[in-house]
Coordinates of C-alpha atoms in Angstrom, one line a residue:
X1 CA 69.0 91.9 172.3
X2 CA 69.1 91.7 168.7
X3 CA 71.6 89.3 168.7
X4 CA 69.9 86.8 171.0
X5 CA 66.8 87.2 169.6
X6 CA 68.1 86.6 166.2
X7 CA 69.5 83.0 167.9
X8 CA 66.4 82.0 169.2
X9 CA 64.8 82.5 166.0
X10 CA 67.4 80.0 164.5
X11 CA 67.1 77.7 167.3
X12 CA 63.2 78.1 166.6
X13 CA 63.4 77.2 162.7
X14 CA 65.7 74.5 163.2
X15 CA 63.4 73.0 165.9
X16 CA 60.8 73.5 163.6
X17 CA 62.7 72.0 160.8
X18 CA 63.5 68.9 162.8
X19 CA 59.2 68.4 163.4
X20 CA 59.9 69.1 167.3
X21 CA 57.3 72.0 167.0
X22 CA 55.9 71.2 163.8
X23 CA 52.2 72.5 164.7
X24 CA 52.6 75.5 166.6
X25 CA 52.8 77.5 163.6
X26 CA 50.6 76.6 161.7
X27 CA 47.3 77.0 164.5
X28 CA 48.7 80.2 165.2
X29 CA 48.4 80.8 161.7
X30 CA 45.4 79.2 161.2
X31 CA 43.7 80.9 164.2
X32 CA 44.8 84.5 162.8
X33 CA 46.1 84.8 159.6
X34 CA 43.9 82.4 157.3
X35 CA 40.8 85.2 156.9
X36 CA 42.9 87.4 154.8
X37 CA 46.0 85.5 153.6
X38 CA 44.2 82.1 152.4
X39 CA 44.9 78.5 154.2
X40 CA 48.0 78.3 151.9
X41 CA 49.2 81.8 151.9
X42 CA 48.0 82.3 148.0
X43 CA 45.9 85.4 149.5
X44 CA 42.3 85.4 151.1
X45 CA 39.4 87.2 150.7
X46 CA 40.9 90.5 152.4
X47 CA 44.6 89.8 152.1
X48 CA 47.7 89.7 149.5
X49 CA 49.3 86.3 148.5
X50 CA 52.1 86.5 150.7
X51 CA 54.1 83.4 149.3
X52 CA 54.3 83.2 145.2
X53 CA 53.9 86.5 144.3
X54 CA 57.1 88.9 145.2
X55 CA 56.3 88.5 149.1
X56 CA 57.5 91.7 150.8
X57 CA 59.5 89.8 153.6
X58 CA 61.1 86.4 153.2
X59 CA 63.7 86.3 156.1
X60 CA 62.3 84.9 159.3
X61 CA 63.4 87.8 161.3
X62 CA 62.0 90.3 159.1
X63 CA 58.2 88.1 159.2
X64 CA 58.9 88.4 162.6
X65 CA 58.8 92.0 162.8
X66 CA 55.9 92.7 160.2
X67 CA 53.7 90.6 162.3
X68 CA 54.8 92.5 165.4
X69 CA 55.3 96.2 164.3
X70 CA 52.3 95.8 161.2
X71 CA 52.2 98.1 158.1
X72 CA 51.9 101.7 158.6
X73 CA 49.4 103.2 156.2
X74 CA 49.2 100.1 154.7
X75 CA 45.8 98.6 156.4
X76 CA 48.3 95.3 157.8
X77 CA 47.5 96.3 162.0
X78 CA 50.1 95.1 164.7
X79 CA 49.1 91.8 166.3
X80 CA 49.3 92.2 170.3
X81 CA 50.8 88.8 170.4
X82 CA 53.9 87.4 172.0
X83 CA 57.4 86.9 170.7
X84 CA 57.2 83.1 170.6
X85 CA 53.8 83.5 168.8
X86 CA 55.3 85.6 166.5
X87 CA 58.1 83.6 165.5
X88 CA 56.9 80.8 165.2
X89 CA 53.8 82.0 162.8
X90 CA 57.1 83.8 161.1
X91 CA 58.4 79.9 160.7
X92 CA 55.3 78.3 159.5
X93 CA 54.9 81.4 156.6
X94 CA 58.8 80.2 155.5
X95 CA 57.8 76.9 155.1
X96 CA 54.6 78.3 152.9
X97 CA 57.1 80.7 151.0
X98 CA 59.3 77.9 150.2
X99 CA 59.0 75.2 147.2
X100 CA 58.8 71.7 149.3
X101 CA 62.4 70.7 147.8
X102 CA 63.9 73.2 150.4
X103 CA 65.6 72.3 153.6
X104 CA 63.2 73.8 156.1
X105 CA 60.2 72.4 154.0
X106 CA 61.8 69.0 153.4
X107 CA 62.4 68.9 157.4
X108 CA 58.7 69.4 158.3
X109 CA 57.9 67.3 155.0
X110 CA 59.7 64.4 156.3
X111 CA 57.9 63.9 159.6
X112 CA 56.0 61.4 157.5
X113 CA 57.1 58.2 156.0
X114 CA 57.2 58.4 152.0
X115 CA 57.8 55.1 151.5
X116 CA 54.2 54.6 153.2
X117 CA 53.0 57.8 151.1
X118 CA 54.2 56.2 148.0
X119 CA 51.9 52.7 148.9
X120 CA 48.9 55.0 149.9
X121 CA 49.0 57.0 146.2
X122 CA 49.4 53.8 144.0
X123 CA 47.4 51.6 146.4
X124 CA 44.5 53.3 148.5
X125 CA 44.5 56.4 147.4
X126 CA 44.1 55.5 143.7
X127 CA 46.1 58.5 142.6
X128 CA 47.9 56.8 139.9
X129 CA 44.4 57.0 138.2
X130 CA 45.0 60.2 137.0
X131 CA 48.2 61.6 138.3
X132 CA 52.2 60.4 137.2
X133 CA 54.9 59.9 139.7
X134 CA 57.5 60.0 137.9
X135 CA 56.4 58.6 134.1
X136 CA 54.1 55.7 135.8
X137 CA 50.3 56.6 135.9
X138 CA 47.5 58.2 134.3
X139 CA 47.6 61.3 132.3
X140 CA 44.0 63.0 133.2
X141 CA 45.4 65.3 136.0
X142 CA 48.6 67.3 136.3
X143 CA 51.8 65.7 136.2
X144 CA 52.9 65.3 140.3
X145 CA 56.5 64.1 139.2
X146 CA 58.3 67.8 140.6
X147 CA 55.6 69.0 142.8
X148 CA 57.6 68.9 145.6
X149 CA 60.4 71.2 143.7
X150 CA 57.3 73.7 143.2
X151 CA 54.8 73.8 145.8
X152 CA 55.2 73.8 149.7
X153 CA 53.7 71.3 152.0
X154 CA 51.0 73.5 153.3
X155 CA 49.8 74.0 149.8
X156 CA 50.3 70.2 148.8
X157 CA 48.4 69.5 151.5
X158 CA 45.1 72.5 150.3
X159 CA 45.3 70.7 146.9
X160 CA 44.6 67.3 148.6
X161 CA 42.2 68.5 151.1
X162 CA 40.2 70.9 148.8
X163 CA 41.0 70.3 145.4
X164 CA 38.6 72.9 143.3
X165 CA 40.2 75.8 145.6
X166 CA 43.7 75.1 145.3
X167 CA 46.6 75.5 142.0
X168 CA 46.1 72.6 139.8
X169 CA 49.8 72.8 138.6
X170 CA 53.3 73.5 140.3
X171 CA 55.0 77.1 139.2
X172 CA 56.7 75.5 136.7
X173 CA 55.8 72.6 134.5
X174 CA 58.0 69.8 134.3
X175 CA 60.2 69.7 131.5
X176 CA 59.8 72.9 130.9
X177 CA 56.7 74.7 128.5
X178 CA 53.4 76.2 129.5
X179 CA 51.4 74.2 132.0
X180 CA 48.3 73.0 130.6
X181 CA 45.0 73.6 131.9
X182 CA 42.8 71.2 133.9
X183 CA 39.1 72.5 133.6
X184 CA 36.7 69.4 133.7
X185 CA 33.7 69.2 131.3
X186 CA 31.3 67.5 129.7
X187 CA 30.6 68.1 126.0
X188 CA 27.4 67.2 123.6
X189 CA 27.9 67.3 120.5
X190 CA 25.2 68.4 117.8
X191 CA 25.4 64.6 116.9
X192 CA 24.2 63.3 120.1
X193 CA 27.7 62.1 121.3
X194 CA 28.8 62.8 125.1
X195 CA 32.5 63.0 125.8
X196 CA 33.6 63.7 129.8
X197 CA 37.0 64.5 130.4
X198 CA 39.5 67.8 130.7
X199 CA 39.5 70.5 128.4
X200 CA 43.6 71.3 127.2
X201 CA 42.6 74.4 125.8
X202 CA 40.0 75.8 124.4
X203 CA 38.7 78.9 122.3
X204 CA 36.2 80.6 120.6
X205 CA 36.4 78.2 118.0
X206 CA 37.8 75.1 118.7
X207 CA 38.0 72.9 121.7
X208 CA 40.9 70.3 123.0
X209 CA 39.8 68.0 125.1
X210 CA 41.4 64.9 126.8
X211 CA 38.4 62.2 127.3
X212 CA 38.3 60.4 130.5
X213 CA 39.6 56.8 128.1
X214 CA 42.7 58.6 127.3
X215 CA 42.0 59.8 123.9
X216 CA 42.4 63.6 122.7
X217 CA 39.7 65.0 120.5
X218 CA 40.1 68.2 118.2
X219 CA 36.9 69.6 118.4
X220 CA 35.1 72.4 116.0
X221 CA 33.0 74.2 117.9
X222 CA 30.5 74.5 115.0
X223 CA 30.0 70.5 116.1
X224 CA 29.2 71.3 119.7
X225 CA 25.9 71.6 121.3
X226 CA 26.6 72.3 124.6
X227 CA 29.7 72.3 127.5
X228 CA 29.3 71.6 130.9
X229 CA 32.3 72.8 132.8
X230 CA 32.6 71.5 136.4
X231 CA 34.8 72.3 139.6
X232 CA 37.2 69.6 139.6
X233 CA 37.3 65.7 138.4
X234 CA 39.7 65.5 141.4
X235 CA 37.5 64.0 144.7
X236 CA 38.5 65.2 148.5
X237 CA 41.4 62.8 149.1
X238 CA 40.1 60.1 152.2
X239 CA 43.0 59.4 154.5
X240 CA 43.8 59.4 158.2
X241 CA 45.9 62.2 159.6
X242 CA 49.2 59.8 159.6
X243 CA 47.8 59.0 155.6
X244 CA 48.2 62.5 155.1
X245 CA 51.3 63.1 156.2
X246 CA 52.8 60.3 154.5
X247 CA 51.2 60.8 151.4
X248 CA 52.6 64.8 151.8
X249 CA 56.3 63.5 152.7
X250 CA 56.2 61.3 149.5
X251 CA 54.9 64.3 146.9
X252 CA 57.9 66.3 148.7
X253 CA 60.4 64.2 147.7
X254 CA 58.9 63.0 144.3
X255 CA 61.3 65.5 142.2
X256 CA 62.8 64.0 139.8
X257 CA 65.4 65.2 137.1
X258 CA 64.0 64.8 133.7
X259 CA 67.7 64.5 132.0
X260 CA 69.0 62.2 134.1
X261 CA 70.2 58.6 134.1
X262 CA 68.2 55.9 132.7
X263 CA 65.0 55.4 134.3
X264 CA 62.7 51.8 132.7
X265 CA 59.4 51.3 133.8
X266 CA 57.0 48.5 132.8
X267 CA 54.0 49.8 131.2
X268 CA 52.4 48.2 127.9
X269 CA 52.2 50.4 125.2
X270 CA 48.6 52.0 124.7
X271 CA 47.2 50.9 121.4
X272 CA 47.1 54.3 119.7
X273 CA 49.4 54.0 116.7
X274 CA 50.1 50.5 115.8
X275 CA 53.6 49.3 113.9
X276 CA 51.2 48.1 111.3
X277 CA 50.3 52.0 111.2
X278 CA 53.7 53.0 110.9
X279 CA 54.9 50.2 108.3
X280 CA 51.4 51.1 106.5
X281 CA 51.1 54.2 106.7
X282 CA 47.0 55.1 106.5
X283 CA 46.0 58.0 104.2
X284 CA 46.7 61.6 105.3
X285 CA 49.3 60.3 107.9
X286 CA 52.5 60.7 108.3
X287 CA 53.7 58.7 110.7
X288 CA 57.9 58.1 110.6
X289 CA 61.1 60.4 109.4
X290 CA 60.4 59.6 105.9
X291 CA 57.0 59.6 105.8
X292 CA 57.1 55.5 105.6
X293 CA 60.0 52.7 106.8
X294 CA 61.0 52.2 103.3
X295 CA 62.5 56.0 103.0
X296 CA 60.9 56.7 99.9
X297 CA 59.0 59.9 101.1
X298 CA 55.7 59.1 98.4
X299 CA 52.5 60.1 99.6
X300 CA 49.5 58.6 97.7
X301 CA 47.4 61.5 98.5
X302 CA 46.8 63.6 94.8
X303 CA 44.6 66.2 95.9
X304 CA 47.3 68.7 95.0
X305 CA 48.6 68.1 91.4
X306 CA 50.4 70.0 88.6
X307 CA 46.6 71.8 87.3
X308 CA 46.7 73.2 91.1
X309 CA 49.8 73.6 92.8
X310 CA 50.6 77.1 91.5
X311 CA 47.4 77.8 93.5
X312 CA 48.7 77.0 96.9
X313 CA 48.5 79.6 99.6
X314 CA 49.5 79.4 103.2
X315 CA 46.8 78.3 105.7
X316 CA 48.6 79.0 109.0
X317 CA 52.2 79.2 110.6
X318 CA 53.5 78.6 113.6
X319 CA 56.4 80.3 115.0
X320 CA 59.2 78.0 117.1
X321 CA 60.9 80.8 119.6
X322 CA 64.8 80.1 120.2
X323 CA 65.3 77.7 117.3
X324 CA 69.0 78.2 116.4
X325 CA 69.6 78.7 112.7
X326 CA 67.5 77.1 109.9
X327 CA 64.9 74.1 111.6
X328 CA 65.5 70.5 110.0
X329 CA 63.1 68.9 111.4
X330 CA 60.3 66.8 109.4
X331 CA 57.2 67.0 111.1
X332 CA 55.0 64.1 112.0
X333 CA 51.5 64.3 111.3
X334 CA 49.4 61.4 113.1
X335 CA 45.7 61.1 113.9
X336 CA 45.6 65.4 112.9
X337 CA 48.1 66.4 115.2
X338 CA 51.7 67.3 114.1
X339 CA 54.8 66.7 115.9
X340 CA 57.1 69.3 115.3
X341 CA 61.0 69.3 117.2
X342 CA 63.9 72.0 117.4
X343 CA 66.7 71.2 119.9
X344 CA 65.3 69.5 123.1
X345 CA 62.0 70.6 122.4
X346 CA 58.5 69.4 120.7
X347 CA 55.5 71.4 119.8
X348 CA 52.0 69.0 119.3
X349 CA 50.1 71.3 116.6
X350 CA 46.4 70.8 115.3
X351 CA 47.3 70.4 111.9
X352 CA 44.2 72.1 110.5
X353 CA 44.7 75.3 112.4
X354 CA 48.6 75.6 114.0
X355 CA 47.3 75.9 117.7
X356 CA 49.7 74.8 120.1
X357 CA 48.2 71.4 121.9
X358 CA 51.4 70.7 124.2
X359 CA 55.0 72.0 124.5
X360 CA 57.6 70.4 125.9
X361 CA 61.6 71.2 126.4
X362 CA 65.0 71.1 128.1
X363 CA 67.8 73.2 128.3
X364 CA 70.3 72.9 125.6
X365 CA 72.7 71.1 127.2
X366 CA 76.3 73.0 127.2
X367 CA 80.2 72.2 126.8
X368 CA 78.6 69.9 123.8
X369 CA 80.9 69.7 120.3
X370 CA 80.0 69.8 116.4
X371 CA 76.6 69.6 114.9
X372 CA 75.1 68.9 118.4
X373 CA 76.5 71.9 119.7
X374 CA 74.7 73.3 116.5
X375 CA 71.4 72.4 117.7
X376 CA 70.1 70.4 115.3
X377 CA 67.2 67.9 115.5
X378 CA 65.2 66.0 113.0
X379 CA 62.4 65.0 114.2
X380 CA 60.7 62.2 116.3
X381 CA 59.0 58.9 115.8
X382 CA 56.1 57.6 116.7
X383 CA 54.2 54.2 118.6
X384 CA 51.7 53.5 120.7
X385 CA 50.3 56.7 122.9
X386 CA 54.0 58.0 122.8
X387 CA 56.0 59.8 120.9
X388 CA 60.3 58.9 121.3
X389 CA 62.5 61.9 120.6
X390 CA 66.8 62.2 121.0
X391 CA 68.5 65.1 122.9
X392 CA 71.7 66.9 122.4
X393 CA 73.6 65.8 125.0
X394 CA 73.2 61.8 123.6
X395 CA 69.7 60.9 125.3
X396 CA 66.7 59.2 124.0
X397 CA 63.5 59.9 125.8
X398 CA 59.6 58.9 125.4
X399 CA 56.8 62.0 125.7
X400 CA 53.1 60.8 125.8
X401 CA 52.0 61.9 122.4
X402 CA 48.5 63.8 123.9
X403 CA 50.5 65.0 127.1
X404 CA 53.4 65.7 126.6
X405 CA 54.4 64.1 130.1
X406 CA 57.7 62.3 130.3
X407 CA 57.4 58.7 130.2
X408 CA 61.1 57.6 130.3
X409 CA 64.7 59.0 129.3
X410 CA 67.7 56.9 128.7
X411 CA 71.4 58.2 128.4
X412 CA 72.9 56.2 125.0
X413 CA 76.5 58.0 125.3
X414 CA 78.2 60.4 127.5
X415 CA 78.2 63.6 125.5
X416 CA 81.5 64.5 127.6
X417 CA 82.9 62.3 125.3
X418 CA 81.9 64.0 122.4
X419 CA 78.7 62.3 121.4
X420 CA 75.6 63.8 120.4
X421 CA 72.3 63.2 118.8
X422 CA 70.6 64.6 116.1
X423 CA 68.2 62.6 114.1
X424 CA 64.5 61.3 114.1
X425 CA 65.0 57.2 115.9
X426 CA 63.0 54.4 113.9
X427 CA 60.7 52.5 115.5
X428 CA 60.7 48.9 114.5
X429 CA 58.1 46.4 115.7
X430 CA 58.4 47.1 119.6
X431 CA 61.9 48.6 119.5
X432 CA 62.9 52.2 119.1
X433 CA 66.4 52.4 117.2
X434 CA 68.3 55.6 117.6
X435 CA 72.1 56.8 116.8
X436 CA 74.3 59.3 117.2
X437 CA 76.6 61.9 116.4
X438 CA 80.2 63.3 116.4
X439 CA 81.6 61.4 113.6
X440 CA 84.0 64.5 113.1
X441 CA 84.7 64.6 116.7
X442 CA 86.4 61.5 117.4
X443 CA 83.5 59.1 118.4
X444 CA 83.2 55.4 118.4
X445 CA 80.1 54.9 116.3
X446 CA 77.0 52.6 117.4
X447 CA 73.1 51.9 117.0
X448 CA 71.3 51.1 119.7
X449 CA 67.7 49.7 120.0
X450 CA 65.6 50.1 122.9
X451 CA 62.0 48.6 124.3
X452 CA 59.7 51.1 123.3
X453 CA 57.5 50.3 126.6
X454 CA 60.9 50.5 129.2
X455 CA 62.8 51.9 127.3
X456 CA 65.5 49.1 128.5
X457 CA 68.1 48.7 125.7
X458 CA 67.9 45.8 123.4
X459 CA 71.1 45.9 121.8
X460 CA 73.9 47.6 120.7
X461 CA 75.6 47.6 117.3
X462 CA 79.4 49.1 117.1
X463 CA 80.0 50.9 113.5
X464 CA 84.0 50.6 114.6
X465 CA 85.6 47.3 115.8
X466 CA 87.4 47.3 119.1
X467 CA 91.3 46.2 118.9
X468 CA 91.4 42.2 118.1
X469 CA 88.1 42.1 116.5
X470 CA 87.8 41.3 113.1
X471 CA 88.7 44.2 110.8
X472 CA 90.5 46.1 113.5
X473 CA 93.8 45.4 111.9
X474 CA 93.0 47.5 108.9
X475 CA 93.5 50.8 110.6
X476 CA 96.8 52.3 111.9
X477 CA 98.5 53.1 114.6
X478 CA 96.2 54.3 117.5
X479 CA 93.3 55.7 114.9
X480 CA 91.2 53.0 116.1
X481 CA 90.5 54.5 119.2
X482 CA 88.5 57.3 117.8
X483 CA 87.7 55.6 115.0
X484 CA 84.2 57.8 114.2
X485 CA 81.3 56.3 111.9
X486 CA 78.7 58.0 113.5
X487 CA 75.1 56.3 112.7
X488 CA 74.0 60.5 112.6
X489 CA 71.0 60.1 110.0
X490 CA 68.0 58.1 110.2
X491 CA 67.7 54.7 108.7
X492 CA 65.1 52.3 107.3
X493 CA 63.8 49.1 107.6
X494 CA 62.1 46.4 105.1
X495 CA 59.5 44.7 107.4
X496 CA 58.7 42.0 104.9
X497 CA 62.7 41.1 104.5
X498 CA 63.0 41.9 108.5
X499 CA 66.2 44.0 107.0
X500 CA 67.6 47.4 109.0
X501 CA 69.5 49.9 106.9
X502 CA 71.4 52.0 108.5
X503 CA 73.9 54.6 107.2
X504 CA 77.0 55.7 109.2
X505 CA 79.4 58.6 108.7
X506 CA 83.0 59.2 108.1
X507 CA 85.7 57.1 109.7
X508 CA 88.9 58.7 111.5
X509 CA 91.2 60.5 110.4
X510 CA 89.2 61.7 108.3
X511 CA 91.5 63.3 106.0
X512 CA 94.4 60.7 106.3
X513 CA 95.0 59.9 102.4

């Protein structure tokens, strides 16, 4: 009995899977289940969360049976119902346990067309107002790029429906990090100014809030009057059924892998830090590698001096988990926040008091060889509302400077090959220029430049000639082919002379007299 039970219950998922029965579940559920377990299983006003939180069952058969045989002592009755009912409310509470990416869920998910979901967010549904899928869209509510790789359908579909009851955020945030809070407020400040937007976080003496233009502000609380705090800024999604469905098929399949191949998108640069404000640097900023294009690293600023420095004491620190070794990065300090980097990872700070605005990372990557492998990074630059950082494993990618959020990420070498990156890129009028390294592991050195908006590469300069080009016949034998002369250290640029510098490393062999 147990045998053919157990193959009508796999019969029953995959049917279920497949959207043949893609309802019955879910009323039974509905009709029974809701008053103590919630509409998305995330518990209720009598029950347990039965999907995120270490669910007791998670095999169908074994739902099966708890819904049957109940709890004993445990307050959970038996439900008098019969075995078709019971499996397939046993189905429906898989597809709630499961993140949308998995097969069952992406069988149900797929009843609807995501190509026509995709249409209805940019176009009707006017999600792109506040919400990115993936790196294209607004930066007000969470980031939907992976919320099919962390939340089921049935909760998707609560968030839509009923936005102020359901998680703002996916179980994990993408790109790794903390996942950043969404509370909606208005603020007065003791000045008369009213800002509306979301507050990042927030505490007893400061507040971080994202105004509804786009703009962060670093508040003091000692300059606010008074916060509002409300539900949600997120309105009951308006759509027809077959809307909904789309719409819940297309956040399903919206994963996407934040380290993979090169992914442009046309979007102008937001006109937050200017190249005039990096050539330029204003007062108090410190906008590029070395502090300004020229490399110099002079600050103008003279409120410390030789009557005072022996006076200086430490204001705050701020602790970088998992950094390997000694950090060599040099932060970035633009508009009061600084942009600080260890491998695959940046921390936006409030420079006046340390706390943590954003955080976002990667794994290291692994199999990678010399100072990559080492986990070194520099730093990143910036221009416009983003911030452009390199990887180990050869990447260069663009973070929005107030979010966070992954704009675009472009692959410059495969690290397979023994490439790697370690270095703060320069931006340059509209162009981000980045290189790389393993000039002791046999690379063929090159700079690239890349559209800071798309990140679509510009061009390519080779350190090492190919055979037949001029200069290749000055090295012998075969050591052109790993010829080195990594372009591993940040460079410079003269923007009256329109000159680059750029320094490269050691050719191969290295140690060939």
């Amino acid at each position: 009995m147990r045998i053919i039970l157990f193959a009508v219950c796999i019969e029953f998922l995959m049917n279920y899977a497949g959207g043949q029965t893609v309802d019955t579940g879910k009323r039974q559920y509905q009709s029974r289940c809701v008053g103590c377990h919630g509409e998305d299983g995330t518990g209720g006003g009598h029950g347990p969360n039965i999907v995120d939180i270490r669910p007791r069952v998670t095999s169908l058969e074994a739902i099966r049976e708890l819904i049957l045989k109940g709890i004993r002592d445990g307050g959970r009755p038996a439900f008098r119902i019969s075995e078709e009912e019971a499996v397939a409310i046993a189905a429906y509470v898989m597809i709630l346990q499961q993140p949308a990416g998995g097969a069952v869920a992406a069988g149900a998910a797929g009843l609807g067309d995501a190509a026509a979901g995709g249409r209805f967010f940019a176009g009707k549904g006017n999600c792109t107002s506040c919400h990115m899928v993936p790196g294209r869209g607004g930066v007000l509510g969470p980031d939907l790029s992976n919320i099919g790789r962390d939340r089921s359908p049935a909760q998707i579909e609560q968030a839509l429906k009923d936005p102020g009851t359901a998680p703002a955020t996916g179980r994990g945030a993408r790109g790794g990090g903390r996942a950043p809070s969404y509370q909606a407020v208005t603020v007065r400040l003791r000045d008369g100014q009213t800002i509306r937007g979301i507050a990042k976080n927030e505490s007893a003496f400061d507040l971080q809030l994202l105004a509804m233009d786009g703009k962060l502000h670093l508040l003091l609380k000692d300059a606010v009057a008074e916060v509002v705090r409300e539900k949600t800024l997120m309105p009951k999604v308006e759509a027809t059924p077959d809307e909904m469905r789309n719409l819940i098929a297309y956040l399903n399949r919206s994963s996407w892998d934040p380290i993979g191949k090169a992914t442009p998108w046309n979007r102008e640069l937001g006109a937050r830090v200017s190249f005039a404000d990096v050539a330029h640097p204003k007062t108090g900023s410190w906008p590029t590698y070395d502090g300004n294009e020229s490399g110099n690293r002079y600050s103008p600023l003279d409120q410390i001096d030789t009557s005072n420095v022996a006076r200086l004491v430490q204001k705050w620190s701020f602790p970088i988990p998992g950094a390997p070794g000694a950090l060599e990065v040099t932060p970035l300090v633009v508009d009061g926040i600084m942009y600080a980097t260890s491998v695959n990872e940046v921390y936006a700070l409030d420079a006046r008091s340390g706390r943590e605005i954003w955080h976002y990372s990667r794994p290291r990557s692994q199999g990678l060889a010399g100072d990559a492998a080492g986990g070194i990074n520099r730093g990143v630059a910036m221009l416009g509302d983003r911030g452009f950082m390199v990887s180990d494993n050869a990447h260069l990618f663009a973070l929005h400077r107030f979010t966070g959020q992954l704009l675009w990420d472009v692959e410059m070498a495969d690290s397979r090959q023994n490439y790697g990156s370690t270095s703060a890129p320069l931006v340059v009028n509209d162009l981000v220029v980045a290189g790389v390294s393993g000039g002791d592991e046999g690379i063929r050195g090159f700079l690239d430049a890349y559209k800071a908006s798309t990140g679509e590469r510009a061009w390519r300069f080779w350190t090492i000639p190919s055979p037949g080009e001029p200069g290749s016949k000055t090295w012998g034998g075969r050591a052109i082919e790993h010829g080195c002369g990594a372009t591993w250290f940040t460079g410079t640029y003269d923007p009256e002379a329109k000159l680059l510098y750029w320094p490269t490393g050691n050719p191969c062999p290295e140690y060939n007299g």
